[in-house]
Amino acid sequence: MAEGGKGLTIYFAPMEGMTDGILRQTHHRIFGGVDVYCLPFHKLTQSLSLLTREERDIAPEENEGLNVLPQALTRDPEQLSAWLYYVSECGYSCADLNLGCPSPTVTKRGRGSGMLQDPGYLRTFLDRLFSNTLPVSLSVKTRIGYESPEEWPELADLFADYPFAHVTIHARTTREQYTGAVHPEAFELALRKGIPHPVYNGDLRTVEDVRAFEERFPAAEAVMIGRGLLADPALGRRIRGGKEASEEELRNWYTALYEGWRDRFDRTIALGRIKKLMEWPSEGDIRRKRLLRRADNIESCISAVLGE
């Protein structure tokens, strides 16, 4: 692996309502440093009809010049297989199965990380899926268990048995959601078990976090980062040895996002999205958060988040 993160593949984690085509294109243009932009999941139905926003998000023109990874949420192998043909027709060569979403509205239906509660059914699901030649490569994103990390060894054995393009491992259980300590030892087990091309996900917020990860796991090939890139959009570039975000870049970033969302939706939605995004770089700063709540236009939002 190249020194200082240069050899790591960096995935930008999907975040529904945030990492749409406007954000992806704007981030790529201003900051770069990301290899793959992951699309928010499509929630598959029996009719395979997609929401308007889902059709727009996967459209080739929405992702021109980007390397993107479409993602689906389903527990039906026939649904997933049919969707993979749709992904292929859109011109993509790889897609992702979401077994990581911990939302109760998803898991109570046995989808997302809810499928981890029943490894027997999950194996049957994957057997049926891989019994036929797939039109595109398939990757998967998973948690390390539903209730406890002690579930991970059985799940790791399961994932190692299938020809996934890669396996993204969010090093928390479903019950842990997005809080509390991660379990990096689960990634170590994935490497030992021979899980194909494991990708680490979980609390990589800074360059120092990534350096510590690389030191602990020198054989690692890839990481997925979400909140860290929302807090510091130059993080991918910095991991590769590039410069920090300048004030001018940050101004251009927030302004371009606001204008893009305003033109696609309306001013109210655009301002709401910008404020939500700005919560990440303002985390822990009570004054900035207070100013951000009071802001009623993009300029006052930018002034608040930049501490002016």
Short mmCIF file of C-alpha atoms in Angstrom, two decimals:
data_model
loop_
_atom_site.label_atom_id
_atom_site.label_comp_id
_atom_site.label_asym_id
_atom_site.label_seq_id
_atom_site.Cartn_x
_atom_site.Cartn_y
_atom_site.Cartn_z
CA MET A 1 0.00 0.00 0.00
CA ALA A 2 1.22 3.47 -0.83
CA GLU A 3 2.22 5.65 2.08
CA GLY A 4 -0.25 8.04 3.65
CA GLY A 5 -3.56 6.74 2.34
CA LYS A 6 -2.68 7.10 -1.34
CA GLY A 7 -3.31 3.41 -1.93
CA LEU A 8 -6.72 3.30 -0.26
CA THR A 9 -9.87 3.29 -2.34
CA ILE A 10 -12.22 5.86 -0.80
CA TYR A 11 -15.99 5.43 -0.96
CA PHE A 12 -18.32 8.33 -0.14
CA ALA A 13 -21.07 6.75 1.97
CA PRO A 14 -24.68 7.33 0.89
CA MET A 15 -26.89 9.48 3.08
CA GLU A 16 -30.53 9.76 2.06
CA GLY A 17 -31.71 13.30 1.45
CA MET A 18 -28.16 14.61 1.32
CA THR A 19 -25.73 12.87 -1.05
CA ASP A 20 -27.72 13.36 -4.24
CA GLY A 21 -26.37 14.10 -7.71
CA ILE A 22 -25.99 17.81 -6.98
CA LEU A 23 -23.78 17.11 -3.98
CA ARG A 24 -21.81 14.39 -5.78
CA GLN A 25 -21.05 16.53 -8.81
CA THR A 26 -20.23 19.60 -6.72
CA HIS A 27 -17.93 17.64 -4.42
CA HIS A 28 -16.10 16.01 -7.32
CA ARG A 29 -15.61 19.35 -9.06
CA ILE A 30 -14.35 21.34 -6.06
CA PHE A 31 -12.56 18.80 -3.85
CA GLY A 32 -12.22 15.36 -5.45
CA GLY A 33 -10.24 12.76 -3.54
CA VAL A 34 -13.10 10.22 -3.67
CA ASP A 35 -12.99 7.13 -5.88
CA VAL A 36 -16.61 5.96 -5.66
CA TYR A 37 -19.78 7.85 -4.77
CA CYS A 38 -22.43 5.51 -3.33
CA LEU A 39 -26.05 6.22 -4.22
CA PRO A 40 -28.77 6.19 -1.54
CA PHE A 41 -30.65 2.90 -1.70
CA HIS A 42 -33.61 2.12 -3.92
CA LYS A 43 -36.37 0.50 -1.88
CA LEU A 44 -37.52 -2.25 -4.22
CA THR A 45 -41.16 -3.25 -4.64
CA GLN A 46 -42.96 -6.08 -6.43
CA SER A 47 -43.64 -3.81 -9.41
CA LEU A 48 -40.02 -2.58 -9.42
CA SER A 49 -41.36 0.94 -9.92
CA LEU A 50 -38.92 3.54 -8.62
CA LEU A 51 -39.69 6.89 -7.07
CA THR A 52 -39.02 9.91 -9.27
CA ARG A 53 -36.04 10.89 -7.13
CA GLU A 54 -34.64 7.35 -7.37
CA GLU A 55 -34.90 7.35 -11.17
CA ARG A 56 -33.23 10.74 -11.31
CA ASP A 57 -30.48 9.72 -8.91
CA ILE A 58 -29.37 6.69 -10.95
CA ALA A 59 -29.76 8.38 -14.34
CA PRO A 60 -26.43 8.43 -16.27
CA GLU A 61 -26.75 12.17 -16.92
CA GLU A 62 -26.98 12.78 -13.16
CA ASN A 63 -23.65 11.01 -12.66
CA GLU A 64 -21.70 12.00 -15.74
CA GLY A 65 -17.97 11.82 -15.08
CA LEU A 66 -18.42 10.05 -11.74
CA ASN A 67 -17.80 6.50 -10.57
CA VAL A 68 -21.00 5.65 -8.70
CA LEU A 69 -22.35 2.58 -6.93
CA PRO A 70 -26.15 2.09 -7.03
CA GLN A 71 -27.67 0.37 -4.01
CA ALA A 72 -30.88 -1.59 -3.38
CA LEU A 73 -32.90 -2.52 -0.30
CA THR A 74 -34.86 -5.78 -0.59
CA ARG A 75 -35.22 -9.29 0.86
CA ASP A 76 -36.51 -10.76 -2.41
CA PRO A 77 -33.80 -12.28 -4.67
CA GLU A 78 -36.03 -12.03 -7.77
CA GLN A 79 -36.58 -8.33 -7.13
CA LEU A 80 -32.86 -7.79 -6.73
CA SER A 81 -32.02 -9.78 -9.86
CA ALA A 82 -34.48 -7.77 -11.96
CA TRP A 83 -33.13 -4.51 -10.53
CA LEU A 84 -29.58 -5.55 -11.41
CA TYR A 85 -30.65 -5.79 -15.06
CA TYR A 86 -32.03 -2.26 -14.78
CA VAL A 87 -28.69 -1.11 -13.33
CA SER A 88 -26.91 -2.75 -16.27
CA GLU A 89 -29.21 -1.01 -18.75
CA CYS A 90 -28.28 2.30 -17.11
CA GLY A 91 -24.66 1.57 -17.99
CA TYR A 92 -23.24 0.61 -14.60
CA SER A 93 -21.07 -2.44 -13.97
CA CYS A 94 -21.53 -2.93 -10.20
CA ALA A 95 -24.33 -2.53 -7.67
CA ASP A 96 -24.72 -2.95 -3.93
CA LEU A 97 -27.09 -4.84 -1.64
CA ASN A 98 -27.94 -2.96 1.55
CA LEU A 99 -27.74 -5.19 4.62
CA GLY A 100 -26.60 -2.30 6.79
CA CYS A 101 -29.56 0.05 7.26
CA PRO A 102 -30.53 -0.10 10.98
CA SER A 103 -33.75 1.93 10.76
CA PRO A 104 -36.56 0.17 12.67
CA THR A 105 -39.00 0.92 9.85
CA VAL A 106 -36.71 -1.11 7.57
CA THR A 107 -35.55 -3.88 9.90
CA LYS A 108 -39.01 -4.79 11.20
CA ARG A 109 -39.80 -5.95 7.66
CA GLY A 110 -36.67 -8.08 7.60
CA ARG A 111 -34.85 -5.79 5.19
CA GLY A 112 -31.57 -3.94 5.53
CA SER A 113 -29.70 -5.16 8.58
CA GLY A 114 -32.92 -6.89 9.65
CA MET A 115 -31.85 -9.77 7.38
CA LEU A 116 -28.89 -10.42 9.69
CA GLN A 117 -31.32 -11.81 12.30
CA ASP A 118 -31.83 -14.89 10.12
CA PRO A 119 -28.53 -16.14 8.65
CA GLY A 120 -30.34 -19.22 7.33
CA TYR A 121 -32.67 -17.15 5.18
CA LEU A 122 -29.80 -14.86 4.16
CA ARG A 123 -27.85 -17.85 2.86
CA THR A 124 -30.91 -19.11 0.97
CA PHE A 125 -31.38 -15.61 -0.48
CA LEU A 126 -27.77 -15.47 -1.69
CA ASP A 127 -27.83 -19.05 -3.02
CA ARG A 128 -30.86 -18.22 -5.17
CA LEU A 129 -29.33 -14.95 -6.31
CA PHE A 130 -25.94 -16.38 -7.30
CA SER A 131 -27.45 -19.52 -8.87
CA ASN A 132 -27.72 -17.50 -12.08
CA THR A 133 -25.18 -15.32 -13.85
CA LEU A 134 -25.70 -11.72 -12.75
CA PRO A 135 -25.63 -8.90 -15.32
CA VAL A 136 -23.36 -6.77 -13.10
CA SER A 137 -20.99 -7.40 -10.20
CA LEU A 138 -22.61 -7.35 -6.78
CA SER A 139 -21.21 -5.92 -3.56
CA VAL A 140 -22.84 -5.82 -0.15
CA LYS A 141 -22.84 -3.50 2.85
CA THR A 142 -23.43 -5.11 6.24
CA ARG A 143 -23.41 -4.60 9.97
CA ILE A 144 -21.49 -7.03 12.20
CA GLY A 145 -24.65 -8.39 13.80
CA TYR A 146 -28.15 -7.46 14.83
CA GLU A 147 -27.97 -7.64 18.62
CA SER A 148 -24.32 -8.41 19.37
CA PRO A 149 -20.85 -8.49 17.79
CA GLU A 150 -20.79 -12.16 18.80
CA GLU A 151 -22.94 -12.82 15.73
CA TRP A 152 -20.16 -11.67 13.42
CA PRO A 153 -18.07 -14.86 13.10
CA GLU A 154 -21.03 -16.78 11.63
CA LEU A 155 -21.92 -13.89 9.35
CA ALA A 156 -18.29 -13.46 8.28
CA ASP A 157 -18.15 -17.14 7.27
CA LEU A 158 -21.34 -16.63 5.28
CA PHE A 159 -20.08 -13.59 3.37
CA ALA A 160 -16.79 -15.31 2.61
CA ASP A 161 -18.69 -18.03 0.71
CA TYR A 162 -19.97 -15.74 -2.08
CA PRO A 163 -18.25 -13.94 -4.98
CA PHE A 164 -18.97 -10.37 -3.92
CA ALA A 165 -17.12 -7.58 -5.67
CA HIS A 166 -16.45 -6.24 -2.17
CA VAL A 167 -18.02 -6.33 1.30
CA THR A 168 -18.42 -3.07 3.21
CA ILE A 169 -18.40 -3.67 6.95
CA HIS A 170 -19.94 -1.08 9.23
CA ALA A 171 -18.27 -2.08 12.47
CA ARG A 172 -21.38 -1.72 14.64
CA THR A 173 -24.46 -3.83 15.25
CA THR A 174 -27.98 -2.85 14.27
CA ARG A 175 -28.84 -2.09 17.88
CA GLU A 176 -25.89 0.30 18.13
CA GLN A 177 -27.18 2.36 15.20
CA TYR A 178 -24.56 5.10 14.57
CA THR A 179 -23.45 5.77 18.14
CA GLY A 180 -21.06 4.30 20.65
CA ALA A 181 -17.74 2.64 20.08
CA VAL A 182 -17.05 0.77 16.85
CA HIS A 183 -15.61 -2.76 16.82
CA PRO A 184 -12.55 -2.66 14.53
CA GLU A 185 -11.66 -6.21 15.57
CA ALA A 186 -14.54 -7.28 13.32
CA PHE A 187 -12.58 -6.00 10.33
CA GLU A 188 -9.56 -8.00 11.45
CA LEU A 189 -11.72 -11.12 11.48
CA ALA A 190 -12.99 -10.30 7.98
CA LEU A 191 -9.42 -10.24 6.71
CA ARG A 192 -8.67 -13.57 8.37
CA LYS A 193 -11.84 -15.20 7.04
CA GLY A 194 -11.04 -14.27 3.46
CA ILE A 195 -14.05 -12.02 2.88
CA PRO A 196 -13.54 -10.64 -0.64
CA HIS A 197 -12.12 -7.11 -0.74
CA PRO A 198 -13.44 -5.86 2.63
CA VAL A 199 -14.16 -2.14 2.93
CA TYR A 200 -14.08 -0.60 6.42
CA ASN A 201 -16.81 1.79 7.52
CA GLY A 202 -17.22 3.41 10.93
CA ASP A 203 -16.10 6.66 12.58
CA LEU A 204 -13.32 7.68 10.20
CA ARG A 205 -13.69 11.43 10.72
CA THR A 206 -10.17 12.80 10.30
CA VAL A 207 -6.89 12.16 8.52
CA GLU A 208 -5.52 10.96 11.86
CA ASP A 209 -8.33 8.40 12.13
CA VAL A 210 -7.44 7.01 8.71
CA ARG A 211 -3.72 6.93 9.51
CA ALA A 212 -4.43 4.96 12.70
CA PHE A 213 -6.63 2.58 10.72
CA GLU A 214 -3.90 2.04 8.12
CA GLU A 215 -1.33 1.37 10.82
CA ARG A 216 -3.55 -1.23 12.43
CA PHE A 217 -4.64 -2.81 9.12
CA PRO A 218 -1.84 -2.42 6.57
CA ALA A 219 -3.52 -4.99 4.28
CA ALA A 220 -6.71 -2.92 4.02
CA GLU A 221 -7.70 -1.88 0.52
CA ALA A 222 -10.58 0.53 1.02
CA VAL A 223 -12.59 2.67 3.43
CA MET A 224 -16.06 4.18 3.31
CA ILE A 225 -16.51 7.62 4.83
CA GLY A 226 -19.75 9.53 5.32
CA ARG A 227 -20.00 12.02 8.15
CA GLY A 228 -16.28 12.80 7.97
CA LEU A 229 -16.65 14.00 4.37
CA LEU A 230 -19.71 16.07 5.23
CA ALA A 231 -17.79 17.74 8.06
CA ASP A 232 -14.65 18.20 5.95
CA PRO A 233 -15.34 17.90 2.21
CA ALA A 234 -11.58 18.01 1.52
CA LEU A 235 -10.95 14.96 3.70
CA GLY A 236 -10.47 12.56 0.78
CA ARG A 237 -7.97 14.93 -0.81
CA ARG A 238 -6.14 15.38 2.49
CA ILE A 239 -5.93 11.61 3.05
CA ARG A 240 -4.04 11.47 -0.24
CA GLY A 241 -1.63 14.17 0.88
CA GLY A 242 -3.47 17.15 -0.60
CA LYS A 243 -4.31 20.51 0.91
CA GLU A 244 -6.99 21.49 3.39
CA ALA A 245 -10.14 23.20 2.16
CA SER A 246 -9.65 26.92 1.67
CA GLU A 247 -12.24 29.46 2.73
CA GLU A 248 -12.92 30.23 -0.92
CA GLU A 249 -13.52 26.54 -1.68
CA LEU A 250 -15.90 26.21 1.26
CA ARG A 251 -17.82 29.30 0.18
CA ASN A 252 -18.07 27.93 -3.36
CA TRP A 253 -19.12 24.53 -1.99
CA TYR A 254 -21.98 25.79 0.12
CA THR A 255 -23.12 28.36 -2.44
CA ALA A 256 -23.15 25.85 -5.31
CA LEU A 257 -25.07 23.31 -3.24
CA TYR A 258 -27.62 25.87 -2.15
CA GLU A 259 -28.15 27.16 -5.68
CA GLY A 260 -28.40 23.64 -7.09
CA TRP A 261 -30.98 22.56 -4.51
CA ARG A 262 -32.87 25.86 -4.85
CA ASP A 263 -33.15 25.44 -8.61
CA ARG A 264 -34.19 21.78 -8.34
CA PHE A 265 -36.58 22.15 -5.39
CA ASP A 266 -37.18 25.57 -3.82
CA ARG A 267 -35.53 28.07 -1.50
CA THR A 268 -36.99 26.58 1.69
CA ILE A 269 -35.82 23.04 0.94
CA ALA A 270 -32.41 24.29 -0.17
CA LEU A 271 -31.90 26.28 3.02
CA GLY A 272 -33.03 23.34 5.13
CA ARG A 273 -30.59 20.99 3.40
CA ILE A 274 -27.70 23.42 3.76
CA LYS A 275 -28.40 23.83 7.47
CA LYS A 276 -28.55 20.06 7.91
CA LEU A 277 -25.24 19.66 6.08
CA MET A 278 -23.64 22.42 8.12
CA GLU A 279 -24.46 20.61 11.36
CA TRP A 280 -21.48 18.30 10.71
CA PRO A 281 -18.70 20.93 10.56
CA SER A 282 -20.43 22.77 13.43
CA GLU A 283 -20.56 19.70 15.68
CA GLY A 284 -19.59 20.60 19.24
CA ASP A 285 -19.58 24.36 18.57
CA ILE A 286 -22.59 25.77 20.42
CA ARG A 287 -22.10 29.32 19.12
CA ARG A 288 -21.96 28.26 15.48
CA LYS A 289 -25.01 26.06 15.91
CA ARG A 290 -26.96 28.90 17.49
CA LEU A 291 -26.05 31.28 14.66
CA LEU A 292 -26.91 28.60 12.12
CA ARG A 293 -30.38 28.10 13.61
CA ARG A 294 -31.05 31.84 13.32
CA ALA A 295 -29.73 32.18 9.77
CA ASP A 296 -32.41 32.90 7.15
CA ASN A 297 -30.31 33.07 3.97
CA ILE A 298 -27.30 31.34 2.48
CA GLU A 299 -24.85 34.14 3.28
CA SER A 300 -25.71 34.15 6.98
CA CYS A 301 -25.45 30.34 6.98
CA ILE A 302 -21.97 30.53 5.47
CA SER A 303 -20.90 33.22 7.94
CA ALA A 304 -22.13 31.06 10.81
CA VAL A 305 -20.36 27.89 9.73
CA LEU A 306 -17.10 29.67 8.87
CA GLY A 307 -17.11 31.46 12.23
CA GLU A 308 -17.13 34.96 10.80
#
